Amino acid sequence: MTTPKFINNKSVFHQELKKRVNQYFEERNKPQTGNFSLYFKAIFLCATYFTLCIHVIFFTPPVLFAIVECLLLGILTAAIGFNVMHDGSHGSFSKNKHINKIAAISMNFLGASSIMWSIKHNIIHHTYTNVDGVDDDIEAQPWLRLCKSQKRYKMHRFQHYYFWFLYTLLHILWIFKTDYDKYFKSKVGEVSIRKLTLKEHLGFWAAKIGYIIGMIIVPICVVGFVKWLVGFLIITMSAGLILSIVFQLAHTVEHTHFPLPVADTNKIENEWAIHQLETTANFATKNKWISWYVGGLNFQIEHHLFPKISHVHYPAISKIIRQTCIDFGIQYIEFPRMVHAIASHTSHLRNLGRAD
């Protein structure tokens, strides 16, 4: 399909917003990339992850300890994705492009393809957020109906109950199915993607084969199939649930929009910056622990408007963006606590599960 276009991409609002945010960094002589606290966190998360992997596989602890360690590995998998891979893939982790690339490919060690993620997330999701048929992040048919333009099935009337289980499957499907679907079809959803280079083809297969050897074949040889399977399911299902919840709270909640392009012109009748504000929500921005763990993705508005700015700066620039929205009379969607956002997501699913 042909991707839609936005109208009026050079609005006064967007220009003023960029001016104010840039002024913040210039006045303080700050780089827009990560800082020491981010680098320390990245080293801590990655070192802890690999230490636990080695311990649970080669120094097999008692069952209860092994379960706890596998649960921690799932939590760390999501944390590395949020904090290291995500900033790296957007080029905001460091001023050094090589360090950004290293941070981005940390995803490969977690079972997913950094190449497919970059195309799906950076290019498509960040441009066409919540546009049904384009944004693959809101495509979960037939199991879930995430916006009104999607077909409703009878089972959707229960989706606000069973979504919890489905979300636990995200990481497993990511590892074994969705990356391969994109690779072999050369599509993200219905959108065709560019032809991969030879280096990217080799990188894709090296990442997948390396993960299969390191996280499947070696553990099975050391601890046996049953123990590996239990541990692997704990890791991937806990990571999948955390990743899904954080992703969904950013866009599929009450008050966010799901605009469609006009059929005749294939244009979205809004400018890109306003589109991002209407399709994105923040949550629990005053909770420092949540902000630390999810890599600032609870400041999703700031991230979508300025994806090349590291998440360590989101609390500061959120005040600028919020005030600019007030000045221009534009809605800034935010839930004060994470539990409020989860309740809103559940209500959103319940409403979509009912007959239109």
Short mmCIF file of C-alpha atoms in Angstrom, two decimals:
data_model
loop_
_atom_site.label_atom_id
_atom_site.label_comp_id
_atom_site.label_asym_id
_atom_site.label_seq_id
_atom_site.Cartn_x
_atom_site.Cartn_y
_atom_site.Cartn_z
CA MET A 1 0.00 0.00 0.00
CA THR A 2 1.02 3.64 -0.46
CA THR A 3 1.76 5.35 2.82
CA PRO A 4 -0.35 8.48 3.50
CA LYS A 5 0.91 12.06 3.72
CA PHE A 6 0.37 14.78 6.32
CA ILE A 7 -0.86 18.27 5.55
CA ASN A 8 0.75 21.50 6.75
CA ASN A 9 3.99 20.03 8.08
CA LYS A 10 5.51 23.49 8.72
CA SER A 11 3.02 24.81 11.24
CA VAL A 12 3.69 27.63 13.69
CA PHE A 13 3.12 25.24 16.60
CA HIS A 14 5.79 22.75 15.55
CA GLN A 15 8.31 25.45 14.74
CA GLU A 16 7.74 27.16 18.10
CA LEU A 17 7.99 23.85 19.92
CA LYS A 18 11.34 23.00 18.32
CA LYS A 19 12.59 26.51 19.01
CA ARG A 20 11.78 26.31 22.73
CA VAL A 21 13.27 22.84 23.19
CA ASN A 22 16.44 23.72 21.27
CA GLN A 23 16.76 26.88 23.32
CA TYR A 24 16.67 24.79 26.51
CA PHE A 25 19.73 22.79 25.43
CA GLU A 26 21.59 25.80 24.06
CA GLU A 27 21.16 27.85 27.24
CA ARG A 28 22.46 24.99 29.38
CA ASN A 29 25.10 23.90 26.87
CA LYS A 30 23.83 20.31 27.13
CA PRO A 31 24.05 17.60 24.48
CA GLN A 32 20.71 16.06 23.55
CA THR A 33 22.12 12.54 23.88
CA GLY A 34 22.65 10.34 26.94
CA ASN A 35 24.79 11.11 29.97
CA PHE A 36 26.81 9.25 32.60
CA SER A 37 23.72 8.07 34.47
CA LEU A 38 22.42 6.40 31.31
CA TYR A 39 25.76 4.74 30.54
CA PHE A 40 26.05 3.47 34.11
CA LYS A 41 22.50 2.10 33.96
CA ALA A 42 23.22 0.39 30.63
CA ILE A 43 26.35 -1.30 31.99
CA PHE A 44 24.54 -2.33 35.16
CA LEU A 45 21.56 -3.84 33.31
CA CYS A 46 23.64 -5.69 30.71
CA ALA A 47 26.20 -6.99 33.24
CA THR A 48 23.42 -8.24 35.54
CA TYR A 49 21.63 -9.91 32.63
CA PHE A 50 24.69 -11.84 31.43
CA THR A 51 25.73 -12.73 35.00
CA LEU A 52 22.31 -14.23 35.70
CA CYS A 53 22.32 -16.07 32.36
CA ILE A 54 25.65 -17.69 33.12
CA HIS A 55 24.63 -18.55 36.68
CA VAL A 56 21.24 -20.07 35.86
CA ILE A 57 22.65 -22.15 32.97
CA PHE A 58 26.11 -23.25 34.12
CA PHE A 59 25.72 -23.13 37.92
CA THR A 60 22.17 -24.41 38.01
CA PRO A 61 20.68 -23.20 41.31
CA PRO A 62 17.84 -24.89 43.25
CA VAL A 63 14.44 -24.73 41.56
CA LEU A 64 13.02 -21.76 43.48
CA PHE A 65 16.18 -19.70 42.98
CA ALA A 66 16.23 -20.64 39.30
CA ILE A 67 12.61 -19.47 38.88
CA VAL A 68 13.40 -16.15 40.56
CA GLU A 69 16.49 -15.70 38.39
CA CYS A 70 14.51 -16.44 35.22
CA LEU A 71 11.86 -13.92 36.28
CA LEU A 72 14.61 -11.36 36.84
CA LEU A 73 16.00 -12.16 33.39
CA GLY A 74 12.59 -11.39 31.90
CA ILE A 75 12.45 -8.08 33.76
CA LEU A 76 15.99 -7.26 32.61
CA THR A 77 15.18 -8.20 29.02
CA ALA A 78 12.47 -5.55 28.95
CA ALA A 79 14.68 -3.03 30.80
CA ILE A 80 17.56 -3.40 28.31
CA GLY A 81 15.10 -2.97 25.46
CA PHE A 82 13.63 0.18 27.02
CA ASN A 83 16.88 1.82 28.12
CA VAL A 84 19.70 0.65 25.88
CA MET A 85 18.35 -0.66 22.58
CA HIS A 86 15.63 1.96 22.23
CA ASP A 87 17.84 5.03 22.65
CA GLY A 88 20.54 3.40 20.55
CA SER A 89 18.18 2.68 17.66
CA HIS A 90 17.10 6.34 17.61
CA GLY A 91 20.71 7.57 17.73
CA SER A 92 20.15 9.32 21.06
CA PHE A 93 22.13 7.02 23.37
CA SER A 94 25.47 8.68 22.61
CA LYS A 95 27.04 11.37 20.43
CA ASN A 96 29.16 8.56 18.96
CA LYS A 97 27.32 6.77 16.13
CA HIS A 98 29.30 3.56 16.69
CA ILE A 99 28.22 3.41 20.35
CA ASN A 100 24.63 4.02 19.23
CA LYS A 101 24.91 1.07 16.85
CA ILE A 102 26.26 -1.17 19.62
CA ALA A 103 23.40 -0.09 21.91
CA ALA A 104 20.87 -0.75 19.14
CA ILE A 105 22.11 -4.27 18.39
CA SER A 106 21.68 -5.23 22.06
CA MET A 107 18.23 -6.25 20.81
CA ASN A 108 19.86 -9.09 18.88
CA PHE A 109 21.05 -10.66 22.14
CA LEU A 110 17.45 -10.60 23.37
CA GLY A 111 16.15 -12.61 20.42
CA ALA A 112 14.71 -9.91 18.17
CA SER A 113 16.17 -8.32 15.06
CA SER A 114 17.45 -4.76 15.40
CA ILE A 115 17.17 -4.35 11.62
CA MET A 116 13.47 -5.22 11.50
CA TRP A 117 12.82 -3.10 14.60
CA SER A 118 14.43 -0.03 13.06
CA ILE A 119 12.19 -0.25 10.00
CA LYS A 120 9.01 -1.13 11.89
CA HIS A 121 9.47 1.31 14.78
CA ASN A 122 11.64 4.24 13.72
CA ILE A 123 10.27 4.66 10.21
CA ILE A 124 6.68 3.41 10.23
CA HIS A 125 5.38 3.62 13.80
CA HIS A 126 6.94 7.00 14.57
CA THR A 127 5.58 8.52 11.37
CA TYR A 128 2.12 6.95 11.13
CA THR A 129 1.26 6.42 14.78
CA ASN A 130 -2.16 4.75 15.31
CA VAL A 131 -3.01 4.80 11.59
CA ASP A 132 -4.81 1.52 11.02
CA GLY A 133 -3.38 -0.50 8.14
CA VAL A 134 -0.01 1.25 8.40
CA ASP A 135 1.10 1.22 12.05
CA ASP A 136 1.88 -2.42 12.78
CA ASP A 137 1.84 -1.73 16.55
CA ILE A 138 -1.96 -1.64 16.56
CA GLU A 139 -2.36 -4.75 14.43
CA ALA A 140 -3.30 -7.76 16.57
CA GLN A 141 -6.17 -9.16 14.52
CA PRO A 142 -8.06 -11.37 14.88
CA TRP A 143 -7.21 -11.71 18.57
CA LEU A 144 -7.58 -8.08 19.60
CA ARG A 145 -9.50 -5.13 18.23
CA LEU A 146 -7.50 -2.01 19.06
CA CYS A 147 -9.38 0.65 17.08
CA LYS A 148 -12.87 1.15 15.62
CA SER A 149 -11.81 0.75 11.99
CA GLN A 150 -10.79 -2.86 12.65
CA LYS A 151 -13.24 -5.73 12.23
CA ARG A 152 -15.04 -6.83 15.37
CA TYR A 153 -15.33 -10.54 16.17
CA LYS A 154 -17.57 -12.08 18.81
CA MET A 155 -14.62 -13.04 21.00
CA HIS A 156 -13.63 -9.37 21.31
CA ARG A 157 -16.35 -8.85 23.90
CA PHE A 158 -14.01 -10.70 26.27
CA GLN A 159 -10.76 -9.08 25.11
CA HIS A 160 -10.50 -6.85 28.19
CA TYR A 161 -10.13 -10.07 30.20
CA TYR A 162 -7.86 -12.24 28.04
CA PHE A 163 -5.46 -9.53 26.79
CA TRP A 164 -3.21 -10.16 29.80
CA PHE A 165 -2.38 -13.67 28.56
CA LEU A 166 -1.95 -12.57 24.94
CA TYR A 167 0.56 -9.92 26.01
CA THR A 168 2.76 -12.56 27.60
CA LEU A 169 3.23 -14.08 24.13
CA LEU A 170 4.68 -10.92 22.52
CA HIS A 171 8.35 -11.75 23.05
CA ILE A 172 7.97 -15.41 21.99
CA LEU A 173 6.17 -14.39 18.78
CA TRP A 174 8.74 -11.65 18.19
CA ILE A 175 11.60 -14.17 18.40
CA PHE A 176 10.06 -16.99 16.36
CA LYS A 177 7.45 -15.45 14.05
CA THR A 178 6.96 -11.72 13.46
CA ASP A 179 10.59 -10.93 12.57
CA TYR A 180 10.56 -13.74 10.00
CA ASP A 181 7.20 -12.59 8.60
CA LYS A 182 8.64 -9.14 7.94
CA TYR A 183 11.88 -10.53 6.55
CA PHE A 184 10.39 -13.02 4.05
CA LYS A 185 7.41 -10.87 2.99
CA SER A 186 9.50 -7.67 2.83
CA LYS A 187 6.58 -5.96 4.51
CA VAL A 188 5.65 -4.46 7.85
CA GLY A 189 1.94 -5.18 7.94
CA GLU A 190 0.71 -4.02 4.53
CA VAL A 191 3.58 -1.58 3.96
CA SER A 192 6.41 -2.72 1.70
CA ILE A 193 9.89 -2.11 3.08
CA ARG A 194 13.09 -1.27 1.26
CA LYS A 195 15.40 -3.96 -0.07
CA LEU A 196 17.91 -5.04 2.56
CA THR A 197 21.61 -4.87 1.87
CA LEU A 198 23.83 -7.97 1.96
CA LYS A 199 25.25 -6.76 5.27
CA GLU A 200 21.74 -6.47 6.72
CA HIS A 201 20.79 -9.95 5.49
CA LEU A 202 23.89 -11.41 7.14
CA GLY A 203 23.23 -9.39 10.30
CA PHE A 204 19.65 -10.66 10.51
CA TRP A 205 20.65 -14.32 10.28
CA ALA A 206 23.70 -13.95 12.51
CA ALA A 207 21.49 -12.47 15.25
CA LYS A 208 18.84 -15.19 14.94
CA ILE A 209 21.29 -18.09 14.80
CA GLY A 210 23.36 -16.65 17.64
CA TYR A 211 20.31 -16.38 19.88
CA ILE A 212 19.18 -19.92 19.07
CA ILE A 213 22.63 -21.27 19.97
CA GLY A 214 23.09 -19.16 23.11
CA MET A 215 19.59 -19.28 24.58
CA ILE A 216 18.20 -22.57 23.28
CA ILE A 217 20.78 -25.15 22.18
CA VAL A 218 23.44 -24.51 24.87
CA PRO A 219 20.97 -24.39 27.82
CA ILE A 220 19.23 -27.57 26.63
CA CYS A 221 22.60 -29.36 26.43
CA VAL A 222 23.53 -28.19 29.95
CA VAL A 223 20.29 -28.41 31.97
CA GLY A 224 18.01 -30.55 29.81
CA PHE A 225 14.94 -29.77 27.71
CA VAL A 226 12.26 -29.57 30.42
CA LYS A 227 14.23 -27.24 32.71
CA TRP A 228 15.20 -25.09 29.75
CA LEU A 229 11.58 -24.89 28.54
CA VAL A 230 10.25 -23.81 31.94
CA GLY A 231 12.98 -21.22 32.37
CA PHE A 232 12.64 -19.95 28.80
CA LEU A 233 8.87 -19.52 29.15
CA ILE A 234 9.28 -17.60 32.42
CA ILE A 235 11.83 -15.27 30.82
CA THR A 236 9.99 -14.62 27.56
CA MET A 237 6.46 -14.42 29.00
CA SER A 238 7.40 -11.99 31.78
CA ALA A 239 9.33 -9.85 29.28
CA GLY A 240 6.45 -10.00 26.81
CA LEU A 241 3.90 -8.84 29.38
CA ILE A 242 6.03 -5.89 30.51
CA LEU A 243 6.91 -4.82 26.97
CA SER A 244 3.31 -5.07 25.78
CA ILE A 245 1.84 -3.12 28.68
CA VAL A 246 4.31 -0.25 28.31
CA PHE A 247 3.82 -0.14 24.52
CA GLN A 248 0.01 -0.20 24.73
CA LEU A 249 -0.30 2.42 27.48
CA ALA A 250 1.39 4.88 25.14
CA HIS A 251 -1.21 4.75 22.36
CA THR A 252 -4.22 2.46 22.90
CA VAL A 253 -5.99 4.17 25.77
CA GLU A 254 -9.05 6.39 26.09
CA HIS A 255 -8.68 9.89 24.59
CA THR A 256 -6.05 8.90 22.00
CA HIS A 257 -7.11 9.10 18.36
CA PHE A 258 -6.88 6.63 15.48
CA PRO A 259 -7.11 8.85 12.38
CA LEU A 260 -7.44 7.46 8.88
CA PRO A 261 -6.29 9.11 5.65
CA VAL A 262 -8.92 10.60 3.37
CA ALA A 263 -9.69 8.00 0.70
CA ASP A 264 -9.49 10.33 -2.31
CA THR A 265 -6.24 12.08 -1.40
CA ASN A 266 -4.55 9.53 0.88
CA LYS A 267 -3.75 12.42 3.22
CA ILE A 268 -4.12 12.64 6.99
CA GLU A 269 -5.84 15.95 7.59
CA ASN A 270 -3.49 17.12 10.30
CA GLU A 271 0.11 18.14 10.70
CA TRP A 272 2.57 15.55 11.95
CA ALA A 273 3.26 17.14 15.37
CA ILE A 274 -0.44 17.52 16.22
CA HIS A 275 -1.00 13.97 15.02
CA GLN A 276 1.60 12.73 17.51
CA LEU A 277 -0.06 14.59 20.38
CA GLU A 278 -3.50 13.24 19.49
CA THR A 279 -2.34 9.62 19.22
CA THR A 280 0.02 9.46 22.20
CA ALA A 281 -0.32 9.52 25.99
CA ASN A 282 1.99 9.82 28.99
CA PHE A 283 1.63 8.02 32.30
CA ALA A 284 3.17 8.15 35.80
CA THR A 285 5.67 10.86 34.83
CA LYS A 286 6.25 11.83 38.46
CA ASN A 287 7.19 8.28 39.46
CA LYS A 288 10.99 8.27 39.29
CA TRP A 289 11.33 4.51 39.61
CA ILE A 290 8.97 3.82 36.69
CA SER A 291 10.74 6.49 34.62
CA TRP A 292 14.09 4.85 35.42
CA TYR A 293 12.94 1.33 34.59
CA VAL A 294 10.99 2.02 31.37
CA GLY A 295 13.68 4.31 29.96
CA GLY A 296 11.44 7.37 29.92
CA LEU A 297 8.83 5.67 27.74
CA ASN A 298 6.19 6.88 30.18
CA PHE A 299 7.08 10.28 28.62
CA GLN A 300 5.84 8.97 25.29
CA ILE A 301 4.70 12.37 24.02
CA GLU A 302 8.19 13.79 24.42
CA HIS A 303 9.67 10.73 22.76
CA HIS A 304 7.38 10.91 19.72
CA LEU A 305 7.92 14.62 19.19
CA PHE A 306 11.70 14.43 19.74
CA PRO A 307 12.85 10.82 19.16
CA LYS A 308 16.48 11.84 18.69
CA ILE A 309 16.65 13.32 22.21
CA SER A 310 17.68 10.84 24.90
CA HIS A 311 15.06 9.86 27.45
CA VAL A 312 17.20 11.24 30.29
CA HIS A 313 16.06 14.73 29.21
CA TYR A 314 12.34 13.99 28.96
CA PRO A 315 11.34 15.18 32.47
CA ALA A 316 12.88 18.60 31.73
CA ILE A 317 11.53 19.11 28.21
CA SER A 318 8.09 17.78 29.18
CA LYS A 319 7.48 21.04 31.04
CA ILE A 320 8.31 22.99 27.87
CA ILE A 321 6.09 20.82 25.68
CA ARG A 322 3.19 20.93 28.13
CA GLN A 323 3.35 24.73 28.35
CA THR A 324 3.57 25.08 24.58
CA CYS A 325 0.46 22.92 24.22
CA ILE A 326 -1.34 25.15 26.71
CA ASP A 327 -0.26 28.25 24.80
CA PHE A 328 -1.63 26.85 21.53
CA GLY A 329 -4.75 25.24 23.03
CA ILE A 330 -3.68 21.68 22.18
CA GLN A 331 -4.58 18.69 24.35
CA TYR A 332 -1.72 16.99 26.22
CA ILE A 333 -2.89 13.50 27.25
CA GLU A 334 -1.46 12.23 30.52
CA PHE A 335 -2.45 9.75 33.23
CA PRO A 336 -1.07 10.60 36.69
CA ARG A 337 -0.43 6.97 37.67
CA MET A 338 0.33 3.78 35.80
CA VAL A 339 -2.72 2.06 37.31
CA HIS A 340 -4.91 4.80 35.81
CA ALA A 341 -3.40 4.18 32.37
CA ILE A 342 -3.92 0.41 32.70
CA ALA A 343 -7.54 1.00 33.71
CA SER A 344 -7.98 3.27 30.68
CA HIS A 345 -6.45 0.68 28.34
CA THR A 346 -8.76 -1.99 29.78
CA SER A 347 -11.77 0.30 29.33
CA HIS A 348 -10.65 1.05 25.76
CA LEU A 349 -10.57 -2.69 24.98
CA ARG A 350 -13.93 -3.25 26.69
CA ASN A 351 -15.59 -0.50 24.64
CA LEU A 352 -14.13 -1.81 21.37
CA GLY A 353 -15.29 -5.32 22.22
CA ARG A 354 -18.92 -4.20 22.33
CA ALA A 355 -21.08 -4.02 19.24
CA ASP A 356 -20.67 -0.68 17.44
#
